[in-house]
XYZ file of C-alpha atoms in Angstrom:
681
model
C -8.215 -7.365 -13.816
C -6.840 -9.862 -16.379
C -8.828 -11.314 -19.324
C -12.077 -9.486 -18.627
C -13.931 -11.393 -21.330
C -14.116 -14.454 -19.097
C -15.845 -12.406 -16.440
C -18.817 -11.009 -18.306
C -21.040 -13.340 -16.330
C -20.208 -16.017 -13.780
C -22.988 -18.546 -13.258
C -22.271 -20.395 -10.054
C -24.376 -23.428 -10.960
C -27.391 -25.304 -9.731
C -25.677 -26.791 -6.677
C -24.593 -23.339 -5.552
C -28.065 -21.905 -6.082
C -29.561 -24.723 -4.045
C -27.091 -24.072 -1.233
C -28.035 -20.400 -1.231
C -31.302 -21.119 0.556
C -29.584 -20.985 3.961
C -27.713 -17.708 3.581
C -27.057 -17.353 7.294
C -24.996 -20.539 7.342
C -25.043 -23.435 9.809
C -26.505 -23.153 13.260
C -23.056 -22.779 14.834
C -22.406 -19.687 12.739
C -25.681 -18.145 13.868
C -24.706 -18.679 17.473
C -21.254 -17.170 16.978
C -22.637 -14.167 15.116
C -25.341 -13.650 17.725
C -22.711 -13.800 20.447
C -20.728 -11.116 18.607
C -23.797 -8.907 18.393
C -24.688 -9.426 22.039
C -21.250 -8.176 23.039
C -21.121 -5.246 20.606
C -20.015 -1.723 21.483
C -23.449 -0.689 22.660
C -23.946 -3.652 24.997
C -20.663 -4.288 26.802
C -17.869 -2.304 28.362
C -15.020 -1.692 25.934
C -11.648 -3.197 26.778
C -9.636 -0.675 24.770
C -8.050 -3.519 22.829
C -8.368 -5.347 19.522
C -10.898 -7.612 21.214
C -13.496 -4.821 21.051
C -13.976 -5.486 17.325
C -16.694 -8.109 16.847
C -16.959 -8.203 13.046
C -14.298 -7.909 10.330
C -15.613 -7.156 6.833
C -13.347 -7.189 3.773
C -14.343 -5.491 0.526
C -11.680 -5.792 -2.156
C -12.384 -3.641 -5.199
C -10.640 -3.614 -8.565
C -7.635 -2.241 -10.357
C -6.712 1.209 -9.065
C -3.278 2.444 -7.995
C -2.690 4.728 -5.042
C -1.379 7.657 -7.105
C -4.224 7.183 -9.606
C -6.809 7.705 -6.835
C -5.003 9.587 -4.067
C -1.895 11.210 -5.569
C -3.499 14.618 -4.917
C -4.892 13.869 -1.441
C -3.344 16.144 1.149
C -0.990 14.680 3.703
C -0.212 11.371 2.001
C 2.781 10.176 0.027
C 1.588 11.453 -3.327
C 2.739 13.816 -6.040
C 4.603 16.127 -3.628
C 6.808 13.332 -2.277
C 10.342 14.545 -1.496
C 11.921 11.076 -1.286
C 11.724 9.673 -4.781
C 13.725 7.662 -7.259
C 15.783 9.634 -9.766
C 15.500 8.453 -13.359
C 18.380 8.521 -15.867
C 19.274 12.018 -16.959
C 18.431 13.469 -13.566
C 14.680 13.364 -14.137
C 12.288 12.819 -11.269
C 10.206 9.662 -11.151
C 7.069 11.630 -12.077
C 8.697 12.786 -15.340
C 8.347 9.490 -17.175
C 9.949 8.657 -20.546
C 7.486 8.732 -23.443
C 9.275 7.647 -26.572
C 11.646 10.473 -27.464
C 9.914 12.825 -25.022
C 8.695 12.754 -21.447
C 5.361 13.061 -19.673
C 4.075 13.802 -16.181
C 0.950 12.247 -14.664
C -2.114 13.960 -16.100
C -5.637 14.653 -14.900
C -8.166 12.379 -16.570
C -10.987 14.890 -16.126
C -8.968 17.607 -17.859
C -8.946 15.489 -20.986
C -9.668 16.314 -24.576
C -13.425 16.127 -25.062
C -14.224 13.937 -28.038
C -17.057 11.845 -29.378
C -19.546 14.156 -27.709
C -18.481 12.977 -24.254
C -17.799 15.462 -21.482
C -14.399 15.242 -19.735
C -15.822 13.903 -16.458
C -17.499 11.023 -18.224
C -14.253 10.176 -19.986
C -12.441 10.286 -16.638
C -14.967 7.895 -15.116
C -14.548 5.586 -18.116
C -10.777 5.635 -18.400
C -10.568 2.003 -19.505
C -8.301 -0.790 -18.368
C -4.662 -1.219 -19.332
C -2.171 -4.059 -19.552
C -1.676 -5.509 -16.072
C -0.371 -9.023 -16.583
C 2.787 -10.466 -15.010
C 5.012 -9.375 -17.916
C 3.806 -5.770 -18.255
C 3.753 -5.179 -14.501
C 7.346 -6.322 -14.170
C 8.286 -4.315 -17.257
C 6.916 -1.081 -15.755
C 8.740 -1.833 -12.502
C 11.960 -2.590 -14.431
C 13.664 -4.244 -11.455
C 12.861 -1.212 -9.318
C 14.024 1.505 -11.693
C 10.386 2.639 -12.178
C 11.133 4.170 -15.590
C 9.098 2.155 -18.096
C 5.455 2.937 -17.380
C 4.580 4.406 -20.767
C 6.474 1.828 -22.794
C 4.880 -1.026 -20.829
C 1.380 0.382 -20.321
C 0.818 3.357 -22.607
C 0.336 7.048 -21.845
C -3.012 6.473 -20.141
C -1.133 4.723 -17.337
C -0.208 8.206 -16.061
C -3.840 9.321 -15.709
C -5.121 10.277 -12.257
C -8.364 11.369 -10.600
C -9.068 14.325 -8.314
C -11.218 15.084 -5.284
C -13.867 16.436 -7.657
C -13.874 13.151 -9.596
C -14.081 10.811 -6.578
C -15.446 12.907 -3.689
C -16.777 9.906 -1.789
C -13.396 8.159 -1.742
C -11.725 11.345 -0.531
C -14.382 11.653 2.183
C -13.613 8.126 3.362
C -9.924 9.024 3.647
C -10.710 12.318 5.374
C -12.951 10.678 7.973
C -11.192 7.379 8.671
C -7.626 6.071 8.177
C -5.980 5.696 4.783
C -2.794 3.702 4.262
C -0.232 5.158 1.840
C 2.155 2.201 2.008
C -0.279 -0.619 1.232
C 0.813 -2.687 -1.771
C -0.689 -5.329 -3.963
C 0.894 -8.650 -3.083
C 2.206 -9.402 -6.545
C 3.146 -7.588 -9.718
C 0.417 -9.316 -11.647
C -3.311 -9.375 -12.276
C -6.467 -9.778 -10.218
C -6.458 -13.563 -9.758
C -3.039 -13.871 -8.114
C -3.661 -10.924 -5.821
C -7.035 -12.252 -4.711
C -5.416 -15.627 -4.142
C -3.026 -13.871 -1.780
C -5.951 -12.204 0.027
C -7.765 -15.486 0.610
C -4.803 -17.813 1.144
C -1.472 -15.996 1.605
C 0.441 -17.277 -1.428
C 0.314 -18.159 -5.129
C 1.870 -20.829 -7.327
C 3.577 -20.711 -10.700
C 0.402 -21.881 -12.438
C -1.615 -19.056 -10.862
C 0.898 -16.227 -11.207
C -0.624 -14.474 -14.208
C -4.394 -14.390 -13.839
C -6.911 -16.217 -15.973
C -5.667 -19.621 -14.805
C -6.703 -19.489 -11.188
C -8.553 -22.780 -10.707
C -8.018 -26.097 -8.978
C -5.679 -24.707 -6.312
C -5.107 -27.143 -3.487
C -3.570 -25.459 -0.439
C -5.591 -24.311 2.555
C -7.449 -21.012 2.413
C -7.943 -18.741 5.373
C -11.684 -19.436 5.289
C -10.865 -23.061 6.116
C -8.669 -21.909 8.991
C -11.594 -19.871 10.333
C -13.878 -22.889 9.993
C -11.486 -25.032 12.032
C -11.267 -22.311 14.682
C -15.096 -22.067 14.888
C -15.028 -18.425 13.788
C -18.156 -17.656 11.749
C -17.569 -16.443 8.198
C -19.309 -15.910 4.867
C -18.865 -14.555 1.345
C -21.572 -12.116 0.207
C -21.888 -12.363 -3.590
C -24.441 -12.591 -6.367
C -24.568 -15.012 -9.288
C -22.530 -12.442 -11.223
C -19.360 -11.900 -9.205
C -16.963 -11.010 -12.069
C -14.824 -14.016 -11.141
C -13.586 -12.183 -8.058
C -14.389 -14.688 -5.311
C -10.933 -16.059 -4.583
C -12.350 -19.121 -2.845
C -13.703 -20.278 -6.218
C -10.101 -20.731 -7.357
C -9.722 -23.669 -4.940
C -10.722 -27.248 -5.676
C -12.142 -27.886 -2.204
C -14.717 -25.148 -2.732
C -15.731 -25.901 -6.309
C -16.158 -29.598 -5.465
C -17.794 -29.082 -2.073
C -21.225 -30.745 -1.833
C -24.389 -28.725 -1.426
C -25.076 -27.940 2.193
C -21.447 -28.277 3.267
C -19.837 -25.335 5.097
C -17.455 -24.560 2.229
C -20.278 -24.518 -0.308
C -22.925 -22.747 1.770
C -20.630 -20.070 3.191
C -18.038 -19.710 0.447
C -19.903 -20.287 -2.812
C -23.590 -19.543 -2.246
C -25.291 -16.397 -3.461
C -27.555 -13.789 -1.934
C -31.284 -13.671 -2.702
C -32.011 -11.681 -5.856
C -34.334 -8.778 -6.504
C -35.410 -8.140 -2.938
C -35.731 -4.357 -3.268
C -34.209 -3.363 -6.621
C -34.639 -6.176 -9.171
C -31.564 -6.722 -11.324
C -29.268 -4.638 -9.130
C -26.385 -6.635 -7.660
C -25.433 -3.879 -5.214
C -28.936 -3.833 -3.768
C -29.081 -7.628 -3.543
C -25.775 -7.911 -1.683
C -26.428 -5.007 0.655
C -29.975 -6.153 1.381
C -28.543 -9.508 2.466
C -25.943 -7.842 4.676
C -28.528 -5.553 6.250
C -30.872 -8.489 6.874
C -28.130 -10.379 8.696
C -27.200 -7.271 10.661
C -30.783 -6.776 11.809
C -31.182 -10.483 12.603
C -28.006 -10.588 14.645
C -26.400 -13.110 12.277
C -23.679 -11.044 10.607
C -20.667 -13.392 10.632
C -17.539 -12.555 12.543
C -15.605 -12.424 9.249
C -17.170 -11.495 5.895
C -15.878 -11.027 2.377
C -17.944 -8.970 -0.083
C -17.701 -9.548 -3.852
C -19.678 -7.285 -6.242
C -20.132 -7.633 -9.985
C -18.076 -5.742 -12.562
C -20.435 -2.764 -12.624
C -19.755 -1.942 -8.974
C -16.172 -3.236 -8.739
C -14.421 0.006 -9.821
C -12.645 -1.916 -12.545
C -11.634 0.752 -15.087
C -14.190 -0.624 -17.536
C -16.769 0.481 -14.955
C -16.796 3.730 -12.965
C -15.496 4.928 -9.611
C -18.912 6.554 -9.124
C -20.612 3.159 -9.192
C -18.043 1.783 -6.774
C -18.599 4.721 -4.438
C -22.327 4.021 -4.423
C -21.722 0.369 -3.609
C -19.328 1.161 -0.748
C -21.849 3.676 0.586
C -24.577 1.016 0.513
C -22.287 -1.456 2.312
C -21.662 1.089 5.075
C -25.380 1.785 5.351
C -26.129 -1.944 5.472
C -23.683 -2.456 8.326
C -25.313 0.497 10.054
C -28.753 -1.138 9.845
C -28.053 -1.791 13.518
C -25.745 0.985 14.788
C -24.459 -1.289 17.548
C -23.177 -3.662 14.875
C -21.542 -0.887 12.858
C -19.928 0.398 16.045
C -18.323 -2.990 16.628
C -17.197 -3.584 13.023
C -14.010 -2.993 11.034
C -14.509 -2.627 7.273
C -11.343 -2.938 5.208
C -11.694 -1.358 1.751
C -8.775 -2.305 -0.479
C -8.007 -2.896 -4.165
C -6.547 -6.033 -5.668
C -3.975 -4.438 -7.981
C -3.189 -1.246 -9.837
C -4.496 -2.293 -13.263
C -1.860 -0.539 -15.382
C -2.003 2.759 -13.518
C 1.144 4.538 -12.402
C 2.428 4.654 -8.867
C 5.722 6.330 -8.053
C 6.858 4.413 -4.938
C 9.143 1.436 -5.674
C 7.637 -1.658 -4.050
C 9.846 -3.453 -1.531
C 11.350 -6.476 -3.239
C 13.091 -9.543 -1.825
C 16.793 -10.117 -2.299
C 17.735 -12.847 -4.747
C 17.262 -16.288 -3.261
C 14.577 -15.316 -0.749
C 12.452 -18.387 -0.077
C 8.898 -18.533 -1.478
C 9.196 -15.152 -3.207
C 10.394 -16.013 -6.720
C 8.820 -17.755 -9.688
C 11.132 -18.694 -12.534
C 13.867 -16.458 -11.160
C 11.596 -13.386 -11.037
C 10.368 -11.867 -7.799
C 6.608 -12.024 -7.239
C 6.225 -8.732 -5.403
C 5.444 -6.705 -3.563
C 3.196 -5.124 -6.151
C 2.543 -1.428 -6.645
C 0.665 0.610 -4.046
C -3.109 0.420 -4.040
C -5.667 2.239 -1.869
C -6.545 0.834 1.558
C -8.949 2.490 4.002
C -9.950 1.124 7.404
C -13.506 2.148 8.320
C -14.301 1.628 12.002
C -14.790 3.505 15.281
C -11.097 2.926 16.045
C -9.814 4.425 12.782
C -11.810 7.661 12.707
C -10.098 11.021 12.441
C -8.597 11.361 8.974
C -5.283 9.665 9.768
C -2.660 8.332 7.397
C -0.833 5.114 8.177
C 2.512 4.544 6.461
C 3.534 1.087 7.633
C 4.434 -1.189 4.727
C 1.701 -3.749 4.148
C 0.069 -5.905 1.485
C -2.894 -8.256 1.087
C -1.314 -10.806 3.422
C -1.461 -8.092 6.087
C -5.248 -8.551 6.135
C -4.689 -12.205 7.015
C -2.125 -11.187 9.630
C -4.716 -8.855 11.159
C -7.232 -11.692 11.252
C -4.622 -13.933 12.870
C -4.062 -11.377 15.596
C -7.774 -10.668 16.044
C -8.826 -14.322 16.241
C -6.115 -14.875 18.849
C -7.443 -11.889 20.804
C -10.958 -13.351 20.895
C -9.642 -16.745 21.963
C -10.130 -18.583 18.652
C -6.745 -18.410 16.911
C -6.804 -19.089 13.179
C -3.413 -19.020 11.480
C -2.276 -18.880 7.857
C 0.804 -21.069 7.304
C 1.203 -19.978 3.678
C 2.584 -16.455 4.217
C 6.318 -16.327 3.545
C 8.788 -15.389 6.256
C 9.918 -12.413 4.170
C 6.387 -10.976 3.949
C 5.846 -11.505 7.656
C 9.008 -9.479 8.269
C 8.527 -6.650 5.766
C 4.746 -6.200 5.948
C 2.798 -5.177 9.017
C -0.424 -6.633 10.387
C -2.531 -3.444 10.000
C -3.013 -3.000 13.753
C -1.063 0.266 13.518
C -4.030 1.721 11.587
C -6.128 1.738 14.773
C -6.368 3.290 18.224
C -8.541 0.935 20.242
C -8.390 3.196 23.279
C -10.228 6.102 21.614
C -13.186 4.974 19.501
C -15.456 7.474 17.768
C -18.836 5.839 17.258
C -21.439 6.566 14.618
C -21.314 7.701 11.016
C -19.928 11.038 9.812
C -21.673 12.965 7.053
C -20.702 11.473 3.698
C -21.329 12.707 0.142
C -24.431 11.387 -1.585
C -23.706 8.783 -4.246
C -27.071 7.674 -5.638
C -27.285 10.489 -8.189
C -23.938 9.606 -9.792
C -24.581 5.910 -10.379
C -24.027 5.060 -14.038
C -23.037 8.676 -14.718
C -20.387 7.311 -17.008
C -21.913 4.610 -19.161
C -18.713 3.550 -20.795
C -19.693 1.560 -23.855
C -18.438 3.127 -27.063
C -16.679 6.080 -25.478
C -13.205 7.119 -26.644
C -10.288 6.932 -24.269
C -9.286 10.140 -22.480
C -6.158 11.948 -23.661
C -3.901 14.486 -21.927
C -4.041 18.214 -22.613
C -1.303 19.354 -20.219
C 2.179 18.170 -19.271
C 3.246 19.422 -15.865
C 3.886 18.019 -12.405
C 0.543 17.784 -10.568
C 0.151 20.023 -7.522
C -0.909 17.939 -4.536
C -3.416 19.431 -2.104
C -1.658 21.619 0.458
C -1.527 20.598 4.077
C -0.796 17.640 6.297
C -2.887 15.073 8.120
C -2.583 13.210 11.382
C -0.301 10.190 11.137
C -0.296 6.937 13.057
C 2.805 5.947 15.012
C 5.086 3.512 13.187
C 7.547 0.836 14.358
C 10.448 2.206 12.299
C 13.728 3.944 13.173
C 16.025 3.442 10.154
C 19.443 4.920 9.472
C 22.083 4.588 6.754
C 25.523 6.083 6.212
C 28.407 5.932 3.794
C 30.781 4.277 6.228
C 34.071 4.098 4.330
C 35.892 3.535 1.070
C 38.058 0.498 0.519
C 40.634 -0.063 -2.186
C 42.282 -3.172 -3.539
C 44.649 -2.527 -6.389
C 42.729 -0.289 -8.783
C 39.350 -1.303 -7.333
C 37.519 1.298 -5.225
C 34.386 0.495 -3.268
C 31.932 2.668 -1.355
C 30.654 0.867 1.735
C 27.128 1.668 2.919
C 25.784 0.561 6.286
C 22.039 0.319 6.982
C 20.746 0.009 10.541
C 17.328 -0.473 12.090
C 16.692 0.636 15.675
C 12.933 0.150 15.340
C 10.628 -2.621 16.418
C 9.853 -4.018 12.951
C 11.963 -5.024 9.970
C 12.913 -2.293 7.498
C 13.285 -2.779 3.788
C 16.018 -0.712 2.110
C 16.900 -0.337 -1.564
C 20.080 1.242 -2.903
C 20.155 3.045 -6.258
C 23.002 4.379 -8.359
C 22.223 7.752 -9.932
C 23.778 9.496 -12.894
C 25.817 7.867 -15.617
C 28.747 6.614 -13.551
C 27.497 3.033 -13.549
C 24.502 0.844 -14.291
C 22.946 -1.947 -12.286
C 20.743 -2.021 -9.256
C 18.783 -1.234 -7.344
C 19.865 -3.654 -4.647
C 17.396 -4.882 -2.034
C 17.946 -5.424 1.699
C 15.686 -6.429 4.569
C 17.056 -5.526 7.996
C 15.500 -7.100 11.074
C 14.469 -5.050 14.089
C 17.607 -4.069 15.959
C 19.779 -5.325 13.113
C 22.098 -3.950 10.461
C 23.303 -4.752 6.972
C 26.107 -3.511 4.786
C 27.215 -3.730 1.201
C 29.766 -2.215 -1.150
C 29.321 -0.468 -4.491
C 32.137 -0.247 -6.993
C 33.134 3.281 -7.945
C 36.634 2.780 -9.328
C 37.816 2.198 -12.909
C 34.927 1.162 -15.118
C 32.409 2.279 -12.501
C 32.757 6.055 -12.630
C 36.499 6.341 -12.080
C 35.931 7.597 -8.556
C 32.603 9.363 -9.054
C 29.686 7.996 -7.053
C 26.067 8.993 -6.481
C 24.047 6.599 -4.326
C 20.494 6.838 -2.981
C 19.227 4.680 -0.128
C 15.437 4.434 0.230
C 13.564 3.011 3.207
C 10.094 3.034 4.766
C 7.998 6.164 5.329
C 9.933 8.476 2.989
C 13.332 7.585 4.470
C 16.126 8.608 2.115
C 19.878 9.096 2.118
C 21.878 10.372 -0.841
C 25.665 10.237 -1.002
C 27.540 12.076 -3.779
C 31.211 12.686 -4.373
C 34.486 11.484 -5.829
C 36.404 8.729 -4.077
C 39.686 10.189 -5.329
C 39.134 13.535 -3.579
C 39.156 14.817 -0.011
C 35.564 13.779 0.655
C 36.731 10.184 0.953
C 38.013 11.067 4.431
C 34.689 12.424 5.694
C 32.035 10.457 7.560
C 28.606 11.727 8.582
C 26.015 9.769 10.499
C 22.509 10.917 11.379
C 20.759 8.668 13.858
C 18.010 8.708 16.461
C 19.159 9.111 20.064
C 17.294 9.591 23.335
C 18.296 12.706 25.252
C 16.596 13.122 28.625
C 13.700 11.026 27.369
C 13.294 12.937 24.101
C 14.182 11.428 20.725
C 16.573 13.630 18.758
C 18.508 13.424 15.502
C 22.231 13.312 16.221
C 24.621 14.365 13.499
C 28.142 13.044 14.004
C 30.649 14.774 11.712
C 33.970 12.942 11.457
C 37.118 14.206 9.754
C 39.585 11.405 9.049
C 41.793 13.681 6.940
C 45.003 15.538 7.781
C 43.577 19.097 7.908
C 40.604 20.787 9.573
C 37.331 20.752 7.629
C 34.240 22.936 7.974
C 30.961 21.048 7.568
C 27.759 22.927 6.724
C 24.286 21.557 7.455
C 21.414 23.156 5.550
C 17.694 22.600 6.130
C 15.807 21.824 2.915
C 12.421 21.713 4.655
C 10.659 21.518 8.029
C 13.155 23.680 9.957
C 13.860 27.384 9.615
C 17.164 29.080 10.351
C 20.655 27.927 9.513
C 22.761 26.967 7.823
C 24.829 25.579 10.683
C 28.609 25.260 10.400
C 31.037 23.068 12.337
C 34.822 23.140 12.091
C 36.215 19.693 12.796
C 39.957 19.253 13.409
C 41.861 16.446 11.716
C 41.110 13.083 13.269
C 38.191 14.389 15.334
C 34.394 14.098 15.505
C 31.882 16.821 16.364
C 28.254 16.037 17.203
C 25.108 18.125 17.347
C 21.572 17.117 18.269
C 18.672 18.398 16.193
C 15.070 18.296 17.454
C 12.717 17.418 14.570
C 9.996 16.402 17.017
C 9.947 20.000 18.234
C 10.035 21.909 14.951
C 8.931 19.411 12.303
C 6.612 16.860 13.928
C 9.524 14.459 13.662
C 10.361 15.200 10.022
C 13.776 16.306 8.790
C 15.454 17.047 5.453
C 19.062 18.255 5.587
C 21.994 18.466 3.191
C 25.570 18.376 4.490
C 28.502 19.824 2.520
C 32.199 20.268 3.326
C 34.811 22.948 2.695
C 37.455 20.452 1.626
C 35.616 18.989 -1.380
C 32.999 20.734 -3.529
C 32.005 17.428 -5.186
C 30.957 15.957 -1.835
C 27.452 16.209 -0.377
C 25.111 14.037 1.640
C 21.361 14.384 2.126
C 19.356 13.017 5.043
C 15.538 12.742 4.891
C 13.208 10.920 7.230
C 11.009 10.884 10.291
C 11.827 10.218 13.939
C 9.366 7.970 15.748
C 8.667 8.223 19.462
C 5.745 5.830 19.789
C 3.117 8.565 19.520
C 0.855 9.761 16.695
C 2.413 12.445 14.544
C 1.717 14.523 11.453
C 2.448 13.566 7.859
C 5.455 15.031 6.083
């Protein structure tokens, strides 16, 4: 969160306090909420569709990256990721530059004990880091991902473990966690919350701390027009995190108006635990649940102490989330008809290793002052509902506007469509609508057993504590094992199609294709020292293709090339060789094909040279056996179909080499989709 000093206490004013008397909102909202309750899971036959959800609740917490919280969680794209960016010098993305040395991510609770504080307390009180527009873009470094320590400091590499945040891990283990959910912008809290509530930002609101007086329509207003009941649950101290308060229509709304009473009013104070914001908010939610007046759409905004901002503790945040779940379960029928989205506004300054998809230069509505807005770095997202039970991972690319997209789809399903016109065409293409996180045909009702959280509240009173410091420098070992994975709409492919020459110029031509049902974002990196520049960004529509060339002649490696193509869900291709040698005449494609109704990976090995060549395919993971060799005559192509869905749950990782050129190799990593749930890689 940016400029925390302005958030020590937010007094919402006398008009807001007066409007708070009617916390349940206007009579129309009561009727809509009561209708939702009367048709909840326990009182009507399920349709097996999105329409079965009657309440959508959104709790956006503060300033944690995905790797910082879940880099060790088994079965997600964390510290054991095989499809990563290579940094200069051949270093992996986890081995970050640190001045003249290097440093891996380090465990905050294995820190140097100092100041009389135990390591766990220091881990809970890790402290916030730079996370403004400039430092976020500096760490990203146009996608090179190599400047975290210089932009944020060594603490940016700190991470937490299952022992540190057991409740968060339990949420992921029992419901569905997304490992490809990004902040909307590489900036601070304000801009990202503006995206959550409205779908876009402006130049004046790009950097946090200046989010006020915004004039475009929020999604709450769209819900109001569509007669969908809604409300913000907050106290007088909301840490400045209610994104509706950034908009002039809300701050100037008269007392008693829908925008004021539902968007700016506060919950009653001190009902069960005087002075405790978590209790006040959750008491209000539980009261509405029991009364049958929980709105169809709710946003929840805690104070700093429970927000998980690094100046507070994850333990406090866990307790608040637990209380929210319990409040929704005050009537089990309501909980069983509710979707709770738990997400985080931005990463603070904490490291994440996955390069965010970025728009190509000139993409409409995605640049401010010539700099791309986002996507931002990955942040945690967990969907808590009967339709997301089971400990799944979802790896569809998404961001905060995806929450609005979900609401668009859900309101249409219930016959009250509310749309958000502010979301850019590029985000609508690249980011999903979160429906792939759910299986509405197989709900699991009720609450699983969850770790207790009350005893850890305020375990890390942070005032006056020193910052944690690393004691070890090694690649973290992610928890072993996989987890169930949701089906995805992707089927990407990429190949080094040909070399072209013009005079002394030599160019490697890469083709990217997308046989899936949703757009794929690709980025192309140059590795090694042959040339600088990049990465280059491409968005390929469903069923479409894109191509580009990369110089590898004089001044660009003198024939040497080493290119990496990254795509969604750990997709990777790497092409290495020398354009002046025999490998220039070789072409390999690896693409999804349907054979007798089964999706397979077809390797096509083409020899455009004058002599026979023997290709060798080696399995780097997922498949045993091999290597497999294929002798291809001059001018011919040989194909072979591999079956990753049989031996690797759809996953594959193969390297292809050739007898004619020892400098030449190509690596193919990815996952075949067949429309069914799978297992993580």
